[in-house]
Coordinates of C-alpha atoms and ligand atoms in Angstrom, one line a residue:
X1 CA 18.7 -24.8 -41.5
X2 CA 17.4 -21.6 -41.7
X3 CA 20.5 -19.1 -43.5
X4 CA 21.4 -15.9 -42.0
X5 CA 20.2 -13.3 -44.9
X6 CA 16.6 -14.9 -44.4
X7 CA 16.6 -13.5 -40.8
X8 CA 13.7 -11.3 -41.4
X9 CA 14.4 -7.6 -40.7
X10 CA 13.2 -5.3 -37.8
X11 CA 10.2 -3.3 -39.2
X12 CA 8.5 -7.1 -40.3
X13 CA 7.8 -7.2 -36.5
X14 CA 7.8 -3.8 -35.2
X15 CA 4.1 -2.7 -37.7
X16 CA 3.0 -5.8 -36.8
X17 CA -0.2 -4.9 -34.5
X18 CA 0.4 -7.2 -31.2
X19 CA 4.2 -6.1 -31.4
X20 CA 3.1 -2.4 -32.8
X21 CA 0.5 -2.4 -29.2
X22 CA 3.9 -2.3 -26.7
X23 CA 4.9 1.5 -28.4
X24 CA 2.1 3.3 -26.6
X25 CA 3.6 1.1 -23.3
X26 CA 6.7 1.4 -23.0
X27 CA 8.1 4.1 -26.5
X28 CA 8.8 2.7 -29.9
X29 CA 12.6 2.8 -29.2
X30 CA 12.5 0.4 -26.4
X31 CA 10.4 -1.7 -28.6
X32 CA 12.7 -1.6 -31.4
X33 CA 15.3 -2.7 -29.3
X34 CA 13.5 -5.7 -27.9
X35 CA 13.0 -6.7 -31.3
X36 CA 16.0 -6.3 -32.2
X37 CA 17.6 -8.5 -29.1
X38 CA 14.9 -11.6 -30.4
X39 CA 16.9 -11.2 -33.7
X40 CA 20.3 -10.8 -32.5
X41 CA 19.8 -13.8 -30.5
X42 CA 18.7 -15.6 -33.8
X43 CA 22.1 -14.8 -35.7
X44 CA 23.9 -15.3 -32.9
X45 CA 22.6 -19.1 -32.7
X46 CA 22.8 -19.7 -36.7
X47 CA 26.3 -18.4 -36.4
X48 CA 26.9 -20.8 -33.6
X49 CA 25.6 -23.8 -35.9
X50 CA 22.0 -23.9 -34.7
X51 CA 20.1 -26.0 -37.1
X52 CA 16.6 -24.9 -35.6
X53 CA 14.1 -24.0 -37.7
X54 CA 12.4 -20.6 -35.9
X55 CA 9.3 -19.7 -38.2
X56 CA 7.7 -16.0 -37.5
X57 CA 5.4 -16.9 -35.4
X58 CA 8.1 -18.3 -32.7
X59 CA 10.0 -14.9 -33.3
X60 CA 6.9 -13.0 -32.3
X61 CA 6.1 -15.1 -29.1
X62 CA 9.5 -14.3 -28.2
X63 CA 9.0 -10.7 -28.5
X64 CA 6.0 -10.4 -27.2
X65 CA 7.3 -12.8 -24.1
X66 CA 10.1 -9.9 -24.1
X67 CA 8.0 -7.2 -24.2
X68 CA 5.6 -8.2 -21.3
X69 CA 8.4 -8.6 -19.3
X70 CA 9.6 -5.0 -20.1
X71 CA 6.4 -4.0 -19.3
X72 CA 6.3 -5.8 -15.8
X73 CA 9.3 -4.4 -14.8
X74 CA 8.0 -1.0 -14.8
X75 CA 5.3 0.1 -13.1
X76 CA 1.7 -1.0 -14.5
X77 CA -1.7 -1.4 -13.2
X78 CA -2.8 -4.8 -10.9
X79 CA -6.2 -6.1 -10.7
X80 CA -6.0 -7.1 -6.8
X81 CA -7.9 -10.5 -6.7
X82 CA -5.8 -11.3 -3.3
X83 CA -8.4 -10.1 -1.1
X84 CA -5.9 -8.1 0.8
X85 CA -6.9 -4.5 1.2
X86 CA -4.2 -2.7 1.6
X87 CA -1.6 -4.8 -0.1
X88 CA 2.3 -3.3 0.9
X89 CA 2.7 -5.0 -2.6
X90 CA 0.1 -3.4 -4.5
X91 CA 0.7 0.3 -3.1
X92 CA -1.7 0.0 -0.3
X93 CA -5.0 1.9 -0.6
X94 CA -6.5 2.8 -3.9
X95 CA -6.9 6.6 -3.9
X96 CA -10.6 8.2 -4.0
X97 CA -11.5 9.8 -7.5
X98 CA -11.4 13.0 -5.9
X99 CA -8.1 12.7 -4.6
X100 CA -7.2 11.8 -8.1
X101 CA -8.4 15.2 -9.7
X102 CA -7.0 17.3 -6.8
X103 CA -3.6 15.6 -7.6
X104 CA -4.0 15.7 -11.2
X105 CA -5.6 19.6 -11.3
X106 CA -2.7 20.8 -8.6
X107 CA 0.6 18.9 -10.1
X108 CA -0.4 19.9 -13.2
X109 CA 0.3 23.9 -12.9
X110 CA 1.5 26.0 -10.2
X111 CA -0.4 26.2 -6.8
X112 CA -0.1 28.2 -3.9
X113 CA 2.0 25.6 -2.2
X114 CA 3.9 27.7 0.1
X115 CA 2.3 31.1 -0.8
X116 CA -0.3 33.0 1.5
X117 CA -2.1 34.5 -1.6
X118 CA -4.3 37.3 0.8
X119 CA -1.2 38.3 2.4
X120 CA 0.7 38.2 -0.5
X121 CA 3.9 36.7 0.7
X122 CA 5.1 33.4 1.7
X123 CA 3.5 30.9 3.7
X124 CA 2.9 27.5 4.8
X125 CA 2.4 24.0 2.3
X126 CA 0.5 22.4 5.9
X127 CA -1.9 24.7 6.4
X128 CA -5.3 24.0 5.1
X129 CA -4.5 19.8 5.4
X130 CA -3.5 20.8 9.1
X131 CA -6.4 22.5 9.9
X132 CA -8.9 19.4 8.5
X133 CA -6.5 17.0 10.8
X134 CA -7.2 18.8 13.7
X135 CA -10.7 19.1 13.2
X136 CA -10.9 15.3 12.7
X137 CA -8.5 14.2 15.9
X138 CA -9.1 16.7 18.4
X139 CA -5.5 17.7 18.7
X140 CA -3.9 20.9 18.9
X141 CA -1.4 20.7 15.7
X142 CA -0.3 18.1 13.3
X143 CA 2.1 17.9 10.7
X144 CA 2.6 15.5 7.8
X145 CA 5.9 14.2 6.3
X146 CA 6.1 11.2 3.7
X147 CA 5.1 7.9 5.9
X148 CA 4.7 7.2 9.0
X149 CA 8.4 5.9 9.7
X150 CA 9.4 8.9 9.0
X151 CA 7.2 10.4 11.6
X152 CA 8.8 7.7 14.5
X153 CA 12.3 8.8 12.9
X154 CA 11.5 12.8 13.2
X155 CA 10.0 12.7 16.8
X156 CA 12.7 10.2 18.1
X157 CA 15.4 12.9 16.4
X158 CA 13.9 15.7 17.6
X159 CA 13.7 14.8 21.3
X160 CA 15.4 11.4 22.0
X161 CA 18.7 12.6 20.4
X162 CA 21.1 11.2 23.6
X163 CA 18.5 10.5 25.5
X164 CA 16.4 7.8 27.0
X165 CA 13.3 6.4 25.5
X166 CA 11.2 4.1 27.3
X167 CA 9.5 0.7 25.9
X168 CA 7.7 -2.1 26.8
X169 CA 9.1 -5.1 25.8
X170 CA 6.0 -6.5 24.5
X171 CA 5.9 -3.7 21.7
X172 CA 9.8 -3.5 20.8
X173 CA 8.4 -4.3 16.6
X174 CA 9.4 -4.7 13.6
X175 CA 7.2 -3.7 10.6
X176 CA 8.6 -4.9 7.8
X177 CA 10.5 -4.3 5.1
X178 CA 13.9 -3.9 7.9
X179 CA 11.9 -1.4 9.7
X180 CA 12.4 -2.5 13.3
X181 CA 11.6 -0.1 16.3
X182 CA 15.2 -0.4 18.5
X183 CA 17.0 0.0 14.7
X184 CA 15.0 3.0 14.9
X185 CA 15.8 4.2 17.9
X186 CA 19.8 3.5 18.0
X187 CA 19.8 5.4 14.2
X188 CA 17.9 8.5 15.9
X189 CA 21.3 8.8 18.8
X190 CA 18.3 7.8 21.6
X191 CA 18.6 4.9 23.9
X192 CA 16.3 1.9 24.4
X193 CA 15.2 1.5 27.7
X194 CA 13.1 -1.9 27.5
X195 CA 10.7 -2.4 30.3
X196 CA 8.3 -5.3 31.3
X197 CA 8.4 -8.8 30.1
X198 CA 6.9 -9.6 26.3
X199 CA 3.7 -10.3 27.7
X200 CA 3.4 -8.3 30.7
X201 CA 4.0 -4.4 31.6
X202 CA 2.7 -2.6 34.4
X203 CA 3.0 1.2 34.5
X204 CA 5.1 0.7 37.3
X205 CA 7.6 -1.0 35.6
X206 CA 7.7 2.7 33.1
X207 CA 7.8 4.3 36.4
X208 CA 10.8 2.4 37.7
X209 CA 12.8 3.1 34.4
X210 CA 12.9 6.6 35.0
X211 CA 15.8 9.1 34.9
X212 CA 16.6 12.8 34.1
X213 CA 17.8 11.2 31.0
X214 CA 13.9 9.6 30.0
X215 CA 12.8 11.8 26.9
X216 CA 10.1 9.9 25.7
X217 CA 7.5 6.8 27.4
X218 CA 6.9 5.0 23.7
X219 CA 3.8 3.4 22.9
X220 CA 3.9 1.1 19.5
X221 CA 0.4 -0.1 18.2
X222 CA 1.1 -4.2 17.6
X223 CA -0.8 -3.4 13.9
X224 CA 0.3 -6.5 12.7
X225 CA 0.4 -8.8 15.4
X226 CA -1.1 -9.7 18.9
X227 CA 0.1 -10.4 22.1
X228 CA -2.5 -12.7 23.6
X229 CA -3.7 -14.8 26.7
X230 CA -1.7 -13.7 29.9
X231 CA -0.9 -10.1 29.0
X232 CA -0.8 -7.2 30.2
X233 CA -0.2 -3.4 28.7
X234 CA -0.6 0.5 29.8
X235 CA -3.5 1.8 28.3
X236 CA -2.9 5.1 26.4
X237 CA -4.7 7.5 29.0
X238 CA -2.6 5.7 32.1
X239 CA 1.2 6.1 30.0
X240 CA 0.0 9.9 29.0
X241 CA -1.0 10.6 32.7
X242 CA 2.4 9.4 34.3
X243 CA 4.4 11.1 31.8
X244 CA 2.8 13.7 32.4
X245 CA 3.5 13.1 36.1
X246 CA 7.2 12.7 35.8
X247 CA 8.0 16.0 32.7
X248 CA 8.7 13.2 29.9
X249 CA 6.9 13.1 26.8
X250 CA 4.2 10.4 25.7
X251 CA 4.7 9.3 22.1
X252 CA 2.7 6.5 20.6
X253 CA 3.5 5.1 16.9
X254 CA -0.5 4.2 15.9
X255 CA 0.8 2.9 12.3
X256 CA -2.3 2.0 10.8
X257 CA -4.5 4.9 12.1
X258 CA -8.1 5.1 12.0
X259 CA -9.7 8.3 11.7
X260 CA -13.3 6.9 12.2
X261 CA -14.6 3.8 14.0
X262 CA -14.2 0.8 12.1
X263 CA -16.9 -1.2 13.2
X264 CA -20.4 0.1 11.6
X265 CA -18.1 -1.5 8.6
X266 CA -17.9 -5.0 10.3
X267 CA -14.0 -4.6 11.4
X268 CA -13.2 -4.9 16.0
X269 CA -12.5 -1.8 17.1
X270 CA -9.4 0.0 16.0
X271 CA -8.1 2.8 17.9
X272 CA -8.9 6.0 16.2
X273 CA -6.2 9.1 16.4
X274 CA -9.3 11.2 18.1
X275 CA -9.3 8.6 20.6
X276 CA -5.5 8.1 21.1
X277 CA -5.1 12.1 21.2
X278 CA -8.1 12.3 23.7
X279 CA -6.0 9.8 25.8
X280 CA -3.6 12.4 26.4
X281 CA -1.3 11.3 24.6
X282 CA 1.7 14.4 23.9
X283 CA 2.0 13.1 19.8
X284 CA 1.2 10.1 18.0
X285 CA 2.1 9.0 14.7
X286 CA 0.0 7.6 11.7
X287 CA 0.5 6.2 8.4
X288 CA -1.8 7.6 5.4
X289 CA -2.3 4.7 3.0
X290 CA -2.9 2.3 5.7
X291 CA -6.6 2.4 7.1
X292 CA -7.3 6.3 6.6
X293 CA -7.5 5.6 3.1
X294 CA -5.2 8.1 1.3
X295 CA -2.0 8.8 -0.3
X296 CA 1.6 7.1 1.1
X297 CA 2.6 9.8 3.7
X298 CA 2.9 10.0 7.5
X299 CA 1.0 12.4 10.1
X300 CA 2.4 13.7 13.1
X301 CA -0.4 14.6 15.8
X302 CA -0.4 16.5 19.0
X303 CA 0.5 19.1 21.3
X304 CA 1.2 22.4 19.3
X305 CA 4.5 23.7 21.3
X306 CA 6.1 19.9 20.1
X307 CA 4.8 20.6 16.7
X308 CA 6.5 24.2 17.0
X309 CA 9.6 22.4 17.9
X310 CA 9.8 19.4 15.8
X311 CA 9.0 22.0 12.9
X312 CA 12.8 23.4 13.4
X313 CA 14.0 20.1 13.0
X314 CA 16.6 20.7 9.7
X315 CA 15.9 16.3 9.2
X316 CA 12.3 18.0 7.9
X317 CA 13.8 19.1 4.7
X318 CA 14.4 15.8 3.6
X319 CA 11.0 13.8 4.9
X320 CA 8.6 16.5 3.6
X321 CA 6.0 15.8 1.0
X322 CA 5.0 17.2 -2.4
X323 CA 2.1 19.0 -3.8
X324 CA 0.5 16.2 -5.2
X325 CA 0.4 14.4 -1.6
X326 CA -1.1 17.3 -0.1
X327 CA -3.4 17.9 -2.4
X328 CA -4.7 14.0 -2.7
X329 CA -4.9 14.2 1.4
X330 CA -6.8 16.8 1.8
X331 CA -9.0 15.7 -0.6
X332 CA -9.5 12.8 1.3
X333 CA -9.8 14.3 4.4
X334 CA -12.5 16.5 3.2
X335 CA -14.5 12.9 2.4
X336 CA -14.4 12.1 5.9
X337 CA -15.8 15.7 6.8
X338 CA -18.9 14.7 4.9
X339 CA -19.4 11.5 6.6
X340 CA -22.0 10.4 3.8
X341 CA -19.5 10.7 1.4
X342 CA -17.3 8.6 3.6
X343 CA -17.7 5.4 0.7
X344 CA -15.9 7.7 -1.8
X345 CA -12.9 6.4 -0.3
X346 CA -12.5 3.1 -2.4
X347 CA -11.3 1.3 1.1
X348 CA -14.5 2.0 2.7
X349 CA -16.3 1.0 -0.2
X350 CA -14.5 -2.1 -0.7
X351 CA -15.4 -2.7 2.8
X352 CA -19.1 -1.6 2.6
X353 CA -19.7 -4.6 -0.3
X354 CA -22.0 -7.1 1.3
X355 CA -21.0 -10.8 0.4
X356 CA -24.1 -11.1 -1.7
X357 CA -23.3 -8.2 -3.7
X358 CA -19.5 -9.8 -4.4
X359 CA -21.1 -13.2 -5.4
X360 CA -23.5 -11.5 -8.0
X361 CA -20.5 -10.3 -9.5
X362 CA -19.2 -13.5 -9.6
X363 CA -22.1 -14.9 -11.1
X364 CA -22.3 -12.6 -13.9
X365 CA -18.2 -12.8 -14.5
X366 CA -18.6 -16.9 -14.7
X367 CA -21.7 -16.5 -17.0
X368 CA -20.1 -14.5 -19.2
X369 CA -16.9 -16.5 -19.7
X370 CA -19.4 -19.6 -20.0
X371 CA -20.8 -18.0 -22.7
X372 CA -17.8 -16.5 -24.1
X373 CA -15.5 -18.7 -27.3
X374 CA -14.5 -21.4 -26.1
X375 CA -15.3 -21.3 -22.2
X376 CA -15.3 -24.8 -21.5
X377 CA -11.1 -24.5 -21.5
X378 CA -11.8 -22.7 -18.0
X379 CA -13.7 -23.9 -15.0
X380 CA -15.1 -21.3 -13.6
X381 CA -17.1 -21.5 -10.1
X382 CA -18.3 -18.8 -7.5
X383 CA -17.0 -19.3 -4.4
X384 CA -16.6 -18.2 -0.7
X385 CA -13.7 -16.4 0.3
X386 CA -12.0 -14.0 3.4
X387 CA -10.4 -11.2 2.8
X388 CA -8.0 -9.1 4.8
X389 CA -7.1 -5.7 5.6
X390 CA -3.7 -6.0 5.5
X391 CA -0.9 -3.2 5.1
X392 CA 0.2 -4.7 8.6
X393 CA -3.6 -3.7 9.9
X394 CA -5.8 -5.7 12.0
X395 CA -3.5 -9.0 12.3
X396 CA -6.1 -12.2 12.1
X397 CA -9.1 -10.7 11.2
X398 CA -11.0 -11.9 8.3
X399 CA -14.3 -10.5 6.3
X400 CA -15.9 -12.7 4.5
X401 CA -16.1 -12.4 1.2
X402 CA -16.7 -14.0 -2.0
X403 CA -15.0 -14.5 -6.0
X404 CA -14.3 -16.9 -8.5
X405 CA -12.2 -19.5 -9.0
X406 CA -10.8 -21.0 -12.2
X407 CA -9.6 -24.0 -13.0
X408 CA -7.6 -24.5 -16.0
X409 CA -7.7 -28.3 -18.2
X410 CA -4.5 -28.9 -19.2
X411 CA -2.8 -26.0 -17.3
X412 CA -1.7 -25.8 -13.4
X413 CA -3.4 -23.2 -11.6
X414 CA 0.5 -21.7 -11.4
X415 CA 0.7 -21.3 -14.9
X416 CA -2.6 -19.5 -15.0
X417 CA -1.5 -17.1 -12.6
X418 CA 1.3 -16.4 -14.6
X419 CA -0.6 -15.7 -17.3
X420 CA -2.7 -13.3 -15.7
X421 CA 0.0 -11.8 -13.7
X422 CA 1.6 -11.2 -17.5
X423 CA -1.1 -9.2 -18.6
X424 CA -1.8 -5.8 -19.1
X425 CA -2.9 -5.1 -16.4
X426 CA -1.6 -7.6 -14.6
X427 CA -4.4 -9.5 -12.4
X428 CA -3.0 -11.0 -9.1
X429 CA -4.9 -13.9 -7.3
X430 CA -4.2 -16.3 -4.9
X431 CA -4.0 -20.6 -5.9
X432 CA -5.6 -22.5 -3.5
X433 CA -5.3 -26.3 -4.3
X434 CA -6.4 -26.7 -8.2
X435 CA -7.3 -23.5 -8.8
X436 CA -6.7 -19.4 -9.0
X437 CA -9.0 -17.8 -6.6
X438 CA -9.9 -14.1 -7.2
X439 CA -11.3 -12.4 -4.4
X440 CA -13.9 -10.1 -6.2
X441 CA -13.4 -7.7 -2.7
X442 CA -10.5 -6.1 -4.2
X443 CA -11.3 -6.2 -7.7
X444 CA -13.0 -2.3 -8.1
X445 CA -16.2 -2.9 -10.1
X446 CA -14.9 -1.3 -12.9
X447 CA -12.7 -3.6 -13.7
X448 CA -14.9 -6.8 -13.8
X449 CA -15.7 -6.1 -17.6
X450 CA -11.1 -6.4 -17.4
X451 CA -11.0 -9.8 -16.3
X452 CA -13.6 -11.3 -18.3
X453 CA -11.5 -10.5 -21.2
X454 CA -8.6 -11.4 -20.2
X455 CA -10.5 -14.7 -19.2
X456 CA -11.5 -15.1 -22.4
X457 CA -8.6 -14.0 -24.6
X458 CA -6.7 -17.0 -22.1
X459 CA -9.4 -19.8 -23.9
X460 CA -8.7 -18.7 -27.1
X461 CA -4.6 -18.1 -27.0
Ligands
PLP501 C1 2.8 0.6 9.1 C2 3.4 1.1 10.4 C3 4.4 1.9 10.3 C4 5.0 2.4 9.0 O1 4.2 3.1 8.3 P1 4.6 3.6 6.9 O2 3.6 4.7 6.5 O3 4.6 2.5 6.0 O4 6.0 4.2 7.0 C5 5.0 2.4 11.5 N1 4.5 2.0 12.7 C6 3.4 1.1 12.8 C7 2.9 0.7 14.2 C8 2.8 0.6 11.6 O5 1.8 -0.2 11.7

């Protein structure tokens, strides 16, 4: 039995360099006290009449098990090897390196934010990321707030309040995490008025729903799922033209919103916001992490005398964004207004990657665990693989792709994943059968050299 007064003491852990490695991670206080838990634990147990005989080495697995999972609870970076784009999970798209210096240069001092520096005196934070949005859709104003439900919540507020809104059945959605369109719509003070059947809706039947109390005729975008076979729908330009007809306004929620025509990168047509305003559409709502590519925040585009009104809406206060979204949107938006610089925008270049490409990168990651200590503890083969886009985008639709996967002797593909999901960072895959698949899709390039070591350091642990 090991006595109490040989419970080694604190600091014989916390300088020791695997422990020591957690400080930069997560502060030497935190660290200390994790330590300090591992050891409490200890006395506690010896007190209790444990006769188990812990040497160091099972104090510092316990630590460092402890520390990991400090670590994990916060936030800390993921190698995507799911093949999913824009993973919900993984905070959707990765953001281009130039919307990482604009945030970076701009949150770190004082900007102009709401200050028209030629005039001197106040002004608006909108104005310059307004003017690119409009250049890129076509419409007359736009206006961004932090996602796109709270761009559905701020339109429905503004103009549904005790009011009507009108839509089809087939489009009444919920898009996860609880955020379901009649919810929505009863929160906002506005009424549902469902029309059509769940496959079929015919303008007339928006027609028929009609009354002086109809605010809105309500498009949704199905972005993450598909009505097929015997269906039928009102196109954009049709809803916007009988709205127009009958003084109510047409709103569609686009959610995943294209800016650019998706399928010079292999993807079905998506419909862009240029297209959507085009339609005739009075405003229609995007997200900006979805497949435009940028940071997490919501546009608002359309006619400028709704803008003008939704703009007094006192609800704005609390939906608005910070600098650093700005800046990291306009950034991004000034990618797409050089279309050759497009492929700065990590989603477009993880789209670009041909499957040949992705499966030389496999080649080279399996050659170099092969070659590494003790490879032969991991199987490692290229393979074929789909990926998605994800982020409640293009439902069904797979690219191929192409990535690893690793078998483990004497370990279940689960506890591989674990292991990897433990690290720092933490690398994600997806098990299929006997093995952890990585989709090499989602994996940026720079961060192949990443999981080859932590490949390797799993042979040799
Ligand atoms: C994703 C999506 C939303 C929500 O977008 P967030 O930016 O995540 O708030 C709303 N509507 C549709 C149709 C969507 O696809």
């Amino acid at each position: 039995m090991t006595p109490l007064r040989e419970v080694p003491p604190v600091h014989r852990f916390t300088t020791d360099p695997s422990v020591a490695r957690y400080d930069a991670l997560l502060g030497h206080s935190v660290v200390r006290s994790q330590v300090q838990a591992v050891l409490d634990e200890m006395r506690a147990s010896l007190r209790a009449g444990s006769t188990s005989q812990l040497s160091l080495d099972d104090l510092r697995r316990a630590m460092l098990a402890r520390l990991a999972a400090a670590q994990a609870a916060g936030l800390v970076r993921v190698i995507n090897g799911t093949g999913v784009l824009l993973h919900t999970n993984f905070g959707r798209a990765p953001l281009a390196p130039a919307a990482l210096a604009a945030a970076s240069q701009l949150g770190a001092g004082y900007t102009n934010l709401e200050y028209d520096l030629v005039a001197g005196k106040r002004g608006s934070r909108y104005e310059r990321v307004s003017a690119q949005l409009c250049e890129l859709s076509g419409a007359q104003a736009t206006f961004v707030v932090n996602n796109c439900a709270a761009a559905v919540l701020l339109v429905l507020d503004t103009f549904a309040r005790d009011r009507e809104v009108v839509v089809s059945r087939g489009q009444l959605i919920e898009i996860g995490g609880g955020f379901r369109l009649p919810d929505v719509l009863r929160k906002s003070g506005a009424k549902l008025v469902e029309v059509g059947t769940t496959n079929k809706t015919y303008a007339l039947d928006y027609r028929n729903a009609w009354t002086p109390q109809t605010a809105l005729f309500m498009r949704t975008h199905p972005s993450n799922y598909r009505v097929e076979g015997f269906t039928a729908e009102v196109d954009a330009a049709t809803l916007a033209a009988l709205a127009k007809e009958l003084s109510v306004i047409s709103f569609e929620d686009l959610g995943s919103g294209a800016l650019v025509d998706l399928t010079p990168f292999g993807l079905p047509h998506e419909p862009t916001l240029r297209e959507q305003i085009g339609a005739g559409l009075d405003l229609v709502a995007i997200s900006g992490d979805k497949l435009l590519g940028g940071p997490q925040c919501g546009v608002i585009a359309g006619r400028a005398d709704l803008l003008d009104t939704i703009k007094r809406n006192p609800l704005l206060r609390a939906l608005r964004v910070d600098k650093t979204t700005l800046a990291a949107l306009s950034a991004t938006l000034a990618l797409y207004l050089e279309p050759d610089k497009l492929e700065e925008i990590p989603l477009f270049a993880m789209l670009k990657a041909t499957v040949s490409e992705l499966r030389a990168r496999a080649e080279r990651i399996r050659e170099a665990i092969e070659n590494g200590p003790k490879g032969p503890l991991l199987q490692v083969r290229v393979c074929d693989t789909e990926s998605t886009t994800g982020g409640g985008t293009l439902p069904l639709h797979c690219i191929p792709s192409a990535g690893i996967a690793i078998g483990a002797r004497e370990l279940k593909p689960d506890g591989l994943a674990e292991y990897l999901r433990r690290g720092s960072p933490a690398i994600v895959g997806r098990v299929e059968e006997t093995e952890l698949c990585i989709d090499l899709r989602t994996v940026q390039p720079g961060e192949d050299q990443e999981l080859i070591l932590a490949l390797t350091r799993f042979s040799q642990h």
